PDB file of C-alpha atoms in Angstrom:
ATOM      1  CA  UNK A  29     -16.967  17.659  -7.260  1.00 63.00           C
ATOM      2  CA  UNK A  30     -16.524  19.676  -4.073  1.00 69.00           C
ATOM      3  CA  UNK A  31     -17.188  16.518  -2.051  1.00 75.00           C
ATOM      4  CA  UNK A  32     -14.393  14.730  -3.927  1.00 83.00           C
ATOM      5  CA  UNK A  33     -11.989  17.599  -3.234  1.00 82.00           C
ATOM      6  CA  UNK A  34     -12.749  17.420   0.479  1.00 85.00           C
ATOM      7  CA  UNK A  35     -11.155  13.955   0.353  1.00 85.00           C
ATOM      8  CA  UNK A  36      -8.332  14.405  -2.159  1.00 88.00           C
ATOM      9  CA  UNK A  37      -7.232  17.964  -1.293  1.00 90.00           C
ATOM     10  CA  UNK A  38      -6.244  17.231   2.350  1.00 91.00           C
ATOM     11  CA  UNK A  39      -4.330  14.130   1.180  1.00 91.00           C
ATOM     12  CA  UNK A  40      -2.317  15.968  -1.440  1.00 93.00           C
ATOM     13  CA  UNK A  41      -2.055  19.092   0.695  1.00 93.00           C
ATOM     14  CA  UNK A  42      -0.227  17.050   3.345  1.00 91.00           C
ATOM     15  CA  UNK A  43       1.961  15.465   0.648  1.00 91.00           C
ATOM     16  CA  UNK A  44       2.830  18.939  -0.645  1.00 93.00           C
ATOM     17  CA  UNK A  45       3.750  20.117   2.855  1.00 95.00           C
ATOM     18  CA  UNK A  46       6.156  17.200   3.243  1.00 91.00           C
ATOM     19  CA  UNK A  47       7.668  17.881  -0.189  1.00 92.00           C
ATOM     20  CA  UNK A  48       8.131  21.594   0.541  1.00 95.00           C
ATOM     21  CA  UNK A  49       9.661  21.268   4.007  1.00 94.00           C
ATOM     22  CA  UNK A  50      12.351  18.977   2.614  1.00 92.00           C
ATOM     23  CA  UNK A  51      12.959  21.120  -0.479  1.00 91.00           C
ATOM     24  CA  UNK A  52      13.250  24.223   1.747  1.00 92.00           C
ATOM     25  CA  UNK A  53      15.701  22.441   4.046  1.00 92.00           C
ATOM     26  CA  UNK A  54      13.533  22.688   7.165  1.00 93.00           C
ATOM     27  CA  UNK A  55      13.621  18.895   7.374  1.00 92.00           C
ATOM     28  CA  UNK A  56      16.091  16.536   5.749  1.00 90.00           C
ATOM     29  CA  UNK A  57      15.503  13.269   3.921  1.00 85.00           C
ATOM     30  CA  UNK A  58      17.028  11.538   6.948  1.00 88.00           C
ATOM     31  CA  UNK A  59      14.397  13.206   9.158  1.00 91.00           C
ATOM     32  CA  UNK A  60      11.697  11.741   6.923  1.00 88.00           C
ATOM     33  CA  UNK A  61      13.171   8.272   7.405  1.00 86.00           C
ATOM     34  CA  UNK A  62      13.011   8.690  11.196  1.00 91.00           C
ATOM     35  CA  UNK A  63       9.423   9.923  11.053  1.00 91.00           C
ATOM     36  CA  UNK A  64       8.582   7.086   8.681  1.00 88.00           C
ATOM     37  CA  UNK A  65       9.967   4.545  11.158  1.00 89.00           C
ATOM     38  CA  UNK A  66       7.760   6.042  13.873  1.00 93.00           C
ATOM     39  CA  UNK A  67       4.703   5.625  11.653  1.00 90.00           C
ATOM     40  CA  UNK A  68       5.642   2.092  10.567  1.00 87.00           C
ATOM     41  CA  UNK A  69       6.831   0.762  13.928  1.00 91.00           C
ATOM     42  CA  UNK A  70       4.641   2.579  16.482  1.00 93.00           C
ATOM     43  CA  UNK A  71       1.615   4.426  15.068  1.00 92.00           C
ATOM     44  CA  UNK A  72       0.489   1.853  12.468  1.00 91.00           C
ATOM     45  CA  UNK A  73       0.906  -1.166  14.807  1.00 93.00           C
ATOM     46  CA  UNK A  74      -1.190   0.650  17.421  1.00 93.00           C
ATOM     47  CA  UNK A  75      -3.803   1.458  14.781  1.00 91.00           C
ATOM     48  CA  UNK A  76      -3.992  -2.150  13.569  1.00 91.00           C
ATOM     49  CA  UNK A  77      -4.089  -3.549  17.099  1.00 92.00           C
ATOM     50  CA  UNK A  78      -6.934  -1.243  18.084  1.00 89.00           C
ATOM     51  CA  UNK A  79      -8.871  -1.847  14.853  1.00 87.00           C
ATOM     52  CA  UNK A  80      -8.825  -5.624  15.354  1.00 88.00           C
ATOM     53  CA  UNK A  81      -8.907  -5.959  19.164  1.00 88.00           C
ATOM     54  CA  UNK A  82     -11.895  -3.649  19.578  1.00 84.00           C
ATOM     55  CA  UNK A  83     -14.090  -5.685  17.207  1.00 84.00           C
ATOM     56  CA  UNK A  84     -15.403  -9.184  16.817  1.00 83.00           C
ATOM     57  CA  UNK A  85     -13.301 -11.222  14.375  1.00 81.00           C
ATOM     58  CA  UNK A  86     -16.292 -11.584  12.051  1.00 80.00           C
ATOM     59  CA  UNK A  87     -16.425  -7.793  11.754  1.00 80.00           C
ATOM     60  CA  UNK A  88     -12.751  -7.548  10.841  1.00 82.00           C
ATOM     61  CA  UNK A  89     -12.087 -10.307   8.316  1.00 86.00           C
ATOM     62  CA  UNK A  90     -14.377 -10.418   5.305  1.00 92.00           C
ATOM     63  CA  UNK A  91     -13.560 -13.479   3.153  1.00 93.00           C
ATOM     64  CA  UNK A  92     -15.047 -11.986  -0.004  1.00 95.00           C
ATOM     65  CA  UNK A  93     -13.030  -8.789   0.331  1.00 96.00           C
ATOM     66  CA  UNK A  94      -9.764 -10.572   1.075  1.00 96.00           C
ATOM     67  CA  UNK A  95     -10.237 -13.064  -1.762  1.00 97.00           C
ATOM     68  CA  UNK A  96     -10.969 -10.300  -4.265  1.00 97.00           C
ATOM     69  CA  UNK A  97      -8.074  -8.139  -3.053  1.00 97.00           C
ATOM     70  CA  UNK A  98      -5.667 -11.087  -3.275  1.00 97.00           C
ATOM     71  CA  UNK A  99      -6.929 -12.058  -6.738  1.00 97.00           C
ATOM     72  CA  UNK A 100      -6.543  -8.491  -8.027  1.00 97.00           C
ATOM     73  CA  UNK A 101      -3.023  -8.183  -6.618  1.00 97.00           C
ATOM     74  CA  UNK A 102      -1.757 -11.535  -7.868  1.00 97.00           C
ATOM     75  CA  UNK A 103      -3.514 -10.982 -11.200  1.00 97.00           C
ATOM     76  CA  UNK A 104      -1.640  -7.688 -11.570  1.00 98.00           C
ATOM     77  CA  UNK A 105       1.627  -9.463 -10.753  1.00 97.00           C
ATOM     78  CA  UNK A 106       0.942 -12.055 -13.481  1.00 97.00           C
ATOM     79  CA  UNK A 107      -0.236  -9.643 -16.189  1.00 98.00           C
ATOM     80  CA  UNK A 108       2.466  -7.048 -15.569  1.00 97.00           C
ATOM     81  CA  UNK A 109       5.088  -9.829 -15.647  1.00 97.00           C
ATOM     82  CA  UNK A 110       3.664 -10.947 -18.993  1.00 97.00           C
ATOM     83  CA  UNK A 111       3.581  -7.368 -20.310  1.00 97.00           C
ATOM     84  CA  UNK A 112       7.212  -6.640 -19.477  1.00 96.00           C
ATOM     85  CA  UNK A 113       8.305 -10.068 -20.741  1.00 96.00           C
ATOM     86  CA  UNK A 114       6.621  -9.574 -24.115  1.00 96.00           C
ATOM     87  CA  UNK A 115       8.092  -6.076 -24.394  1.00 93.00           C
ATOM     88  CA  UNK A 116      11.607  -7.523 -24.003  1.00 92.00           C
ATOM     89  CA  UNK A 117      12.424  -6.015 -20.608  1.00 91.00           C
ATOM     90  CA  UNK A 118      15.479  -7.606 -19.004  1.00 92.00           C
ATOM     91  CA  UNK A 119      14.914  -9.745 -15.903  1.00 92.00           C
ATOM     92  CA  UNK A 120      15.996  -7.440 -13.058  1.00 93.00           C
ATOM     93  CA  UNK A 121      14.197  -4.396 -14.469  1.00 93.00           C
ATOM     94  CA  UNK A 122      11.104  -6.552 -15.068  1.00 95.00           C
ATOM     95  CA  UNK A 123      11.043  -7.771 -11.462  1.00 95.00           C
ATOM     96  CA  UNK A 124      11.247  -4.200 -10.146  1.00 95.00           C
ATOM     97  CA  UNK A 125       8.555  -3.103 -12.596  1.00 96.00           C
ATOM     98  CA  UNK A 126       6.206  -5.894 -11.491  1.00 97.00           C
ATOM     99  CA  UNK A 127       6.580  -4.853  -7.848  1.00 96.00           C
ATOM    100  CA  UNK A 128       5.751  -1.241  -8.673  1.00 96.00           C
ATOM    101  CA  UNK A 129       2.722  -2.275 -10.702  1.00 97.00           C
ATOM    102  CA  UNK A 130       1.140  -4.433  -7.999  1.00 97.00           C
ATOM    103  CA  UNK A 131       2.048  -3.228  -4.464  1.00 94.00           C
ATOM    104  CA  UNK A 132      -0.233  -0.372  -3.312  1.00 95.00           C
ATOM    105  CA  UNK A 133       0.551   2.088  -0.545  1.00 92.00           C
ATOM    106  CA  UNK A 134      -2.242   0.980   1.780  1.00 92.00           C
ATOM    107  CA  UNK A 135      -0.640   2.395   4.911  1.00 88.00           C
ATOM    108  CA  UNK A 136       0.752   5.834   4.088  1.00 87.00           C
ATOM    109  CA  UNK A 137      -1.760   6.886   1.393  1.00 91.00           C
ATOM    110  CA  UNK A 138      -4.576   4.338   1.446  1.00 92.00           C
ATOM    111  CA  UNK A 139      -5.402   4.642   5.134  1.00 93.00           C
ATOM    112  CA  UNK A 140      -5.746   8.469   5.078  1.00 93.00           C
ATOM    113  CA  UNK A 141      -8.001   8.200   2.015  1.00 94.00           C
ATOM    114  CA  UNK A 142     -10.157   5.563   3.727  1.00 95.00           C
ATOM    115  CA  UNK A 143     -10.241   7.597   6.923  1.00 92.00           C
ATOM    116  CA  UNK A 144     -11.823  10.476   5.019  1.00 92.00           C
ATOM    117  CA  UNK A 145     -14.064   8.276   2.850  1.00 93.00           C
ATOM    118  CA  UNK A 146     -15.117   5.466   5.237  1.00 93.00           C
ATOM    119  CA  UNK A 147     -14.040   6.559   8.740  1.00 92.00           C
ATOM    120  CA  UNK A 148     -15.765   3.638  10.487  1.00 90.00           C
ATOM    121  CA  UNK A 149     -14.159   1.048   8.191  1.00 91.00           C
ATOM    122  CA  UNK A 150     -10.699   2.551   7.657  1.00 92.00           C
ATOM    123  CA  UNK A 151      -8.929   0.489  10.324  1.00 91.00           C
ATOM    124  CA  UNK A 152     -10.563  -2.756   9.216  1.00 92.00           C
ATOM    125  CA  UNK A 153      -9.720  -2.114   5.552  1.00 95.00           C
ATOM    126  CA  UNK A 154      -6.113  -1.380   6.467  1.00 93.00           C
ATOM    127  CA  UNK A 155      -5.878  -4.601   8.504  1.00 92.00           C
ATOM    128  CA  UNK A 156      -7.170  -6.770   5.648  1.00 94.00           C
ATOM    129  CA  UNK A 157      -5.049  -5.017   3.019  1.00 95.00           C
ATOM    130  CA  UNK A 158      -1.893  -5.331   5.111  1.00 91.00           C
ATOM    131  CA  UNK A 159      -2.487  -9.007   5.771  1.00 89.00           C
ATOM    132  CA  UNK A 160      -2.978  -9.875   2.083  1.00 93.00           C
ATOM    133  CA  UNK A 161      -0.096  -7.676   0.912  1.00 92.00           C
ATOM    134  CA  UNK A 162       2.413  -8.946   3.465  1.00 87.00           C
ATOM    135  CA  UNK A 163       1.523 -12.620   3.156  1.00 86.00           C
ATOM    136  CA  UNK A 164       0.935 -12.883  -0.609  1.00 90.00           C
ATOM    137  CA  UNK A 165       1.667  -9.939  -2.886  1.00 94.00           C
ATOM    138  CA  UNK A 166       4.927  -8.532  -1.509  1.00 91.00           C
ATOM    139  CA  UNK A 167       6.499 -12.004  -0.969  1.00 89.00           C
ATOM    140  CA  UNK A 168       5.593 -12.935  -4.566  1.00 90.00           C
ATOM    141  CA  UNK A 169       7.384  -9.807  -5.828  1.00 91.00           C
ATOM    142  CA  UNK A 170      10.427 -10.412  -3.613  1.00 87.00           C
ATOM    143  CA  UNK A 171      10.694 -13.955  -4.970  1.00 87.00           C
ATOM    144  CA  UNK A 172      10.633 -12.600  -8.537  1.00 90.00           C
ATOM    145  CA  UNK A 173      13.435 -10.192  -7.611  1.00 88.00           C
ATOM    146  CA  UNK A 174      15.500 -13.049  -6.165  1.00 84.00           C
ATOM    147  CA  UNK A 175      14.893 -15.170  -9.265  1.00 85.00           C
ATOM    148  CA  UNK A 176      15.987 -12.257 -11.459  1.00 85.00           C
ATOM    149  CA  UNK A 177      19.383 -12.109  -9.787  1.00 78.00           C
ATOM    150  CA  UNK A 178      19.711 -15.917  -9.685  1.00 72.00           C
ATOM    151  CA  UNK A 179      19.518 -16.386  -5.927  1.00 58.00           C
ATOM    152  CA  UNK A 180      16.291 -18.380  -5.694  1.00 51.00           C
ATOM    153  CA  UNK A 181      17.385 -21.390  -7.736  1.00 50.00           C
ATOM    154  CA  UNK A 182      17.299 -24.637  -5.738  1.00 52.00           C
ATOM    155  CA  UNK A 183      16.126 -22.923  -2.550  1.00 62.00           C
ATOM    156  CA  UNK A 184      12.743 -21.442  -3.365  1.00 66.00           C
ATOM    157  CA  UNK A 185      11.022 -23.117  -0.412  1.00 69.00           C
ATOM    158  CA  UNK A 186      13.637 -21.864   1.999  1.00 74.00           C
ATOM    159  CA  UNK A 187      13.426 -18.390   0.517  1.00 73.00           C
ATOM    160  CA  UNK A 188       9.626 -18.299   0.877  1.00 74.00           C
ATOM    161  CA  UNK A 189       9.931 -19.429   4.504  1.00 78.00           C
ATOM    162  CA  UNK A 190      12.507 -16.706   5.137  1.00 79.00           C
ATOM    163  CA  UNK A 191      10.303 -14.021   3.613  1.00 76.00           C
ATOM    164  CA  UNK A 192       7.261 -15.104   5.626  1.00 77.00           C
ATOM    165  CA  UNK A 193       9.330 -15.192   8.818  1.00 83.00           C
ATOM    166  CA  UNK A 194      10.498 -11.658   8.051  1.00 78.00           C
ATOM    167  CA  UNK A 195       6.863 -10.636   7.599  1.00 78.00           C
ATOM    168  CA  UNK A 196       5.898 -12.071  10.996  1.00 81.00           C
ATOM    169  CA  UNK A 197       8.596  -9.979  12.676  1.00 85.00           C
ATOM    170  CA  UNK A 198       7.287  -6.668  11.352  1.00 86.00           C
ATOM    171  CA  UNK A 199       5.754  -4.447  14.072  1.00 90.00           C
ATOM    172  CA  UNK A 200       2.608  -3.842  11.995  1.00 87.00           C
ATOM    173  CA  UNK A 201       1.993  -7.567  11.590  1.00 87.00           C
ATOM    174  CA  UNK A 202       2.720  -8.150  15.288  1.00 92.00           C
ATOM    175  CA  UNK A 203       0.186  -5.456  16.189  1.00 92.00           C
ATOM    176  CA  UNK A 204      -2.395  -7.028  13.895  1.00 90.00           C
ATOM    177  CA  UNK A 205      -1.817 -10.536  15.293  1.00 90.00           C
ATOM    178  CA  UNK A 206      -1.945  -9.345  18.913  1.00 92.00           C
ATOM    179  CA  UNK A 207      -5.219  -7.594  18.166  1.00 90.00           C
ATOM    180  CA  UNK A 208      -6.526 -10.818  16.659  1.00 89.00           C
ATOM    181  CA  UNK A 209      -5.576 -12.752  19.808  1.00 90.00           C
ATOM    182  CA  UNK A 210      -7.401 -10.242  22.010  1.00 90.00           C
ATOM    183  CA  UNK A 211     -10.455 -10.328  19.738  1.00 88.00           C
ATOM    184  CA  UNK A 212     -10.583 -14.135  19.684  1.00 87.00           C
ATOM    185  CA  UNK A 213     -10.129 -14.344  23.452  1.00 87.00           C
ATOM    186  CA  UNK A 214     -12.990 -11.911  23.998  1.00 83.00           C
ATOM    187  CA  UNK A 215     -10.967 -10.046  26.594  1.00 80.00           C
ATOM    188  CA  UNK A 216     -12.226  -6.489  27.136  1.00 84.00           C
ATOM    189  CA  UNK A 217      -9.393  -3.984  26.853  1.00 84.00           C
ATOM    190  CA  UNK A 218      -8.873  -1.543  29.749  1.00 87.00           C
ATOM    191  CA  UNK A 219     -10.010   1.957  28.869  1.00 90.00           C
ATOM    192  CA  UNK A 220      -6.510   3.333  29.506  1.00 91.00           C
ATOM    193  CA  UNK A 221      -5.004   0.942  26.941  1.00 89.00           C
ATOM    194  CA  UNK A 222      -7.698   1.764  24.397  1.00 89.00           C
ATOM    195  CA  UNK A 223      -7.062   5.486  24.745  1.00 92.00           C
ATOM    196  CA  UNK A 224      -3.302   5.012  24.399  1.00 93.00           C
ATOM    197  CA  UNK A 225      -3.776   3.000  21.197  1.00 91.00           C
ATOM    198  CA  UNK A 226      -6.239   5.564  19.837  1.00 90.00           C
ATOM    199  CA  UNK A 227      -3.839   8.414  20.614  1.00 93.00           C
ATOM    200  CA  UNK A 228      -0.941   6.711  18.827  1.00 92.00           C
ATOM    201  CA  UNK A 229      -3.162   5.657  15.919  1.00 89.00           C
ATOM    202  CA  UNK A 230      -4.418   9.224  15.460  1.00 88.00           C
ATOM    203  CA  UNK A 231      -0.869  10.360  14.719  1.00 88.00           C
ATOM    204  CA  UNK A 232      -0.481   7.955  11.791  1.00 86.00           C
ATOM    205  CA  UNK A 233      -2.550   9.532   9.031  1.00 87.00           C
ATOM    206  CA  UNK A 234      -1.200  13.086   8.638  1.00 89.00           C
ATOM    207  CA  UNK A 235       2.377  12.180   9.510  1.00 90.00           C
ATOM    208  CA  UNK A 236       2.403   9.321   7.002  1.00 89.00           C
ATOM    209  CA  UNK A 237       1.431  11.700   4.194  1.00 90.00           C
ATOM    210  CA  UNK A 238       4.033  14.286   5.193  1.00 91.00           C
ATOM    211  CA  UNK A 239       6.660  11.523   5.191  1.00 89.00           C
ATOM    212  CA  UNK A 240       5.668  10.382   1.695  1.00 88.00           C
ATOM    213  CA  UNK A 241       5.824  13.961   0.391  1.00 88.00           C
ATOM    214  CA  UNK A 242       9.214  14.540   1.993  1.00 88.00           C
ATOM    215  CA  UNK A 243      10.532  11.256   0.642  1.00 84.00           C
ATOM    216  CA  UNK A 244       9.509  12.229  -2.897  1.00 84.00           C
ATOM    217  CA  UNK A 245      11.588  15.393  -2.580  1.00 83.00           C
ATOM    218  CA  UNK A 246      14.707  13.344  -1.921  1.00 72.00           C
ATOM    219  CA  UNK A 247      14.419  10.865  -4.786  1.00 72.00           C
ATOM    220  CA  UNK A 248      16.898  10.561  -7.632  1.00 65.00           C
ATOM    221  CA  UNK A 249      15.744  11.030 -11.231  1.00 64.00           C
ATOM    222  CA  UNK A 250      18.137   8.985 -13.350  1.00 65.00           C
ATOM    223  CA  UNK A 251      16.441   5.960 -14.843  1.00 63.00           C
ATOM    224  CA  UNK A 252      14.251   4.655 -17.647  1.00 74.00           C
ATOM    225  CA  UNK A 253      11.404   7.139 -17.886  1.00 82.00           C
ATOM    226  CA  UNK A 254       9.534   5.003 -20.429  1.00 89.00           C
ATOM    227  CA  UNK A 255       9.471   2.010 -18.089  1.00 91.00           C
ATOM    228  CA  UNK A 256       8.463   4.304 -15.211  1.00 91.00           C
ATOM    229  CA  UNK A 257       5.472   5.547 -17.221  1.00 93.00           C
ATOM    230  CA  UNK A 258       4.418   1.966 -17.964  1.00 96.00           C
ATOM    231  CA  UNK A 259       4.725   0.994 -14.286  1.00 97.00           C
ATOM    232  CA  UNK A 260       2.592   3.978 -13.254  1.00 96.00           C
ATOM    233  CA  UNK A 261      -0.072   3.167 -15.854  1.00 97.00           C
ATOM    234  CA  UNK A 262      -0.291  -0.466 -14.776  1.00 97.00           C
ATOM    235  CA  UNK A 263      -0.508   0.526 -11.116  1.00 97.00           C
ATOM    236  CA  UNK A 264      -3.157   3.214 -11.539  1.00 97.00           C
ATOM    237  CA  UNK A 265      -5.223   1.607 -14.306  1.00 97.00           C
ATOM    238  CA  UNK A 266      -4.671  -2.148 -14.537  1.00 97.00           C
ATOM    239  CA  UNK A 267      -4.697  -2.899 -10.813  1.00 98.00           C
ATOM    240  CA  UNK A 268      -8.030  -1.159 -10.051  1.00 97.00           C
ATOM    241  CA  UNK A 269      -9.544  -2.612 -13.250  1.00 97.00           C
ATOM    242  CA  UNK A 270      -8.646  -6.108 -12.057  1.00 98.00           C
ATOM    243  CA  UNK A 271     -10.014  -5.221  -8.622  1.00 98.00           C
ATOM    244  CA  UNK A 272     -13.352  -4.323 -10.220  1.00 97.00           C
ATOM    245  CA  UNK A 273     -13.337  -7.637 -12.118  1.00 97.00           C
ATOM    246  CA  UNK A 274     -12.444  -9.547  -8.924  1.00 97.00           C
ATOM    247  CA  UNK A 275     -15.302  -7.872  -7.042  1.00 97.00           C
ATOM    248  CA  UNK A 276     -17.762  -8.881  -9.762  1.00 96.00           C
ATOM    249  CA  UNK A 277     -16.528 -12.484  -9.720  1.00 96.00           C
ATOM    250  CA  UNK A 278     -16.597 -12.773  -5.917  1.00 95.00           C
ATOM    251  CA  UNK A 279     -20.140 -11.400  -5.775  1.00 93.00           C
ATOM    252  CA  UNK A 280     -21.144 -13.748  -8.613  1.00 94.00           C
ATOM    253  CA  UNK A 281     -20.017 -16.822  -6.645  1.00 93.00           C
ATOM    254  CA  UNK A 282     -22.110 -15.727  -3.689  1.00 89.00           C
ATOM    255  CA  UNK A 283     -19.607 -14.295  -1.209  1.00 90.00           C
ATOM    256  CA  UNK A 284     -21.122 -11.268   0.553  1.00 88.00           C
ATOM    257  CA  UNK A 285     -19.564  -7.828   0.045  1.00 91.00           C
ATOM    258  CA  UNK A 286     -21.510  -4.653   0.677  1.00 92.00           C
ATOM    259  CA  UNK A 287     -21.252  -1.536  -1.474  1.00 93.00           C
ATOM    260  CA  UNK A 288     -18.805   0.279   0.830  1.00 94.00           C
ATOM    261  CA  UNK A 289     -16.445  -2.693   0.884  1.00 95.00           C
ATOM    262  CA  UNK A 290     -16.545  -2.957  -2.913  1.00 96.00           C
ATOM    263  CA  UNK A 291     -15.697   0.710  -3.272  1.00 96.00           C
ATOM    264  CA  UNK A 292     -12.948   0.475  -0.650  1.00 96.00           C
ATOM    265  CA  UNK A 293     -11.370  -2.493  -2.428  1.00 97.00           C
ATOM    266  CA  UNK A 294     -11.231  -0.777  -5.815  1.00 97.00           C
ATOM    267  CA  UNK A 295      -9.857   2.417  -4.237  1.00 97.00           C
ATOM    268  CA  UNK A 296      -7.245   0.386  -2.339  1.00 97.00           C
ATOM    269  CA  UNK A 297      -6.008  -1.145  -5.581  1.00 97.00           C
ATOM    270  CA  UNK A 298      -5.882   2.311  -7.175  1.00 97.00           C
ATOM    271  CA  UNK A 299      -3.347   3.692  -4.687  1.00 96.00           C
ATOM    272  CA  UNK A 300       0.161   4.490  -5.961  1.00 95.00           C
ATOM    273  CA  UNK A 301       2.931   2.050  -5.099  1.00 94.00           C
ATOM    274  CA  UNK A 302       4.255   1.785  -1.533  1.00 89.00           C
ATOM    275  CA  UNK A 303       6.814   4.266  -0.227  1.00 80.00           C
ATOM    276  CA  UNK A 304       9.784   1.904   0.141  1.00 82.00           C
ATOM    277  CA  UNK A 305       9.570   0.872  -3.511  1.00 88.00           C
ATOM    278  CA  UNK A 306      12.652   2.841  -4.546  1.00 81.00           C
ATOM    279  CA  UNK A 307      14.614   1.451  -1.580  1.00 78.00           C
ATOM    280  CA  UNK A 308      13.810  -2.148  -2.553  1.00 83.00           C
ATOM    281  CA  UNK A 309      14.612  -1.403  -6.204  1.00 86.00           C
ATOM    282  CA  UNK A 310      18.082  -0.293  -5.088  1.00 81.00           C
ATOM    283  CA  UNK A 311      19.008  -3.949  -4.541  1.00 81.00           C
ATOM    284  CA  UNK A 312      18.817  -4.527  -8.305  1.00 86.00           C
ATOM    285  CA  UNK A 313      20.219  -1.150  -9.336  1.00 84.00           C
ATOM    286  CA  UNK A 314      16.964   0.315 -10.670  1.00 87.00           C
ATOM    287  CA  UNK A 315      16.187   2.872  -7.959  1.00 82.00           C
ATOM    288  CA  UNK A 316      16.144   5.706 -10.508  1.00 85.00           C
ATOM    289  CA  UNK A 317      13.397   4.086 -12.559  1.00 90.00           C
ATOM    290  CA  UNK A 318      11.486   3.255  -9.362  1.00 89.00           C
ATOM    291  CA  UNK A 319      11.829   6.836  -8.089  1.00 87.00           C
ATOM    292  CA  UNK A 320      10.448   8.300 -11.303  1.00 90.00           C
ATOM    293  CA  UNK A 321       7.587   5.784 -11.279  1.00 92.00           C
ATOM    294  CA  UNK A 322       6.809   6.565  -7.625  1.00 91.00           C
ATOM    295  CA  UNK A 323       6.663  10.319  -8.221  1.00 89.00           C
ATOM    296  CA  UNK A 324       4.665   9.908 -11.447  1.00 92.00           C
ATOM    297  CA  UNK A 325       2.112   7.525  -9.931  1.00 94.00           C
ATOM    298  CA  UNK A 326       1.712   9.544  -6.730  1.00 93.00           C
ATOM    299  CA  UNK A 327       1.131  12.730  -8.719  1.00 92.00           C
ATOM    300  CA  UNK A 328      -1.249  11.228 -11.269  1.00 95.00           C
ATOM    301  CA  UNK A 329      -3.176   9.380  -8.550  1.00 94.00           C
ATOM    302  CA  UNK A 330      -4.701  12.741  -7.599  1.00 94.00           C
ATOM    303  CA  UNK A 331      -6.651  12.603 -10.857  1.00 94.00           C
ATOM    304  CA  UNK A 332      -7.327   8.866 -11.017  1.00 95.00           C
ATOM    305  CA  UNK A 333      -8.464   8.678  -7.392  1.00 94.00           C
ATOM    306  CA  UNK A 334     -10.647  11.758  -7.841  1.00 93.00           C
ATOM    307  CA  UNK A 335     -12.237  10.146 -10.886  1.00 94.00           C
ATOM    308  CA  UNK A 336     -12.849   6.849  -9.061  1.00 94.00           C
ATOM    309  CA  UNK A 337     -14.305   8.641  -6.037  1.00 92.00           C
ATOM    310  CA  UNK A 338     -16.646  10.578  -8.317  1.00 91.00           C
ATOM    311  CA  UNK A 339     -17.709   7.360 -10.086  1.00 92.00           C
ATOM    312  CA  UNK A 340     -17.980   5.058  -7.069  1.00 88.00           C
ATOM    313  CA  UNK A 341     -19.387   7.323  -4.341  1.00 77.00           C
TER     314      UNK A 341
END
């Protein structure tokens, strides 16, 4: 158990620091947004670039892992959509609930966990997770949100193209793609560039957790608590369960995936929902429900992640 705490305690200790500094007024919620932009637009792109550019492409992209991660994510989208439909949830609330159930926080929470659990693989895992999430899972949820408010009718193809174009313009995706170009070209990076990327990447992990903790302190609490509990349960229980099933199926069809990658995939799916969830939910007027779900899932993930780490490692 002490080995598990050496992974989970630093993660939640940093989250608690972020929460406390905002609650005490030493930093404001606006400060957290600025720090979050630094992580998203500078530190994470540098991390992804370095993780991909410094390795052979075959070492970075594992087809079995990416297929299983995509299947688990899209399966969670489908089953959570079915769950909230059968329970009579109205369309806009359902779309927000599906997003919360299926979009993990691979960058701000997942990467620090992987860095402590699989330090040599953390950058590669982040790169694959980000690629699948940004190309498949998040666009699928955004399309559901557009359909819920009646904006996707007659223009679904155009909307998908717009979402994917928006994905390509994100600094993290640009960093990943540039790293891929360097890796494919086989161009050795100058030592000075490598050290700069490593220095920027090293600032991502702790700061990301502090930002998440500080952001939780500034959330609003008016919303459907019952729906928030359901979202949290689907995110922390259904998503990793489907990830386990996807791993078993991928291995059964003969795609290679070593034990560390299997564990990393299930842990990745078990992360709480991504930090901008409440912001995106604002567009449909359900930011209160999303905020409660985000706080609930992030808090309970201490126990679910600890249990998975104990079982899988």
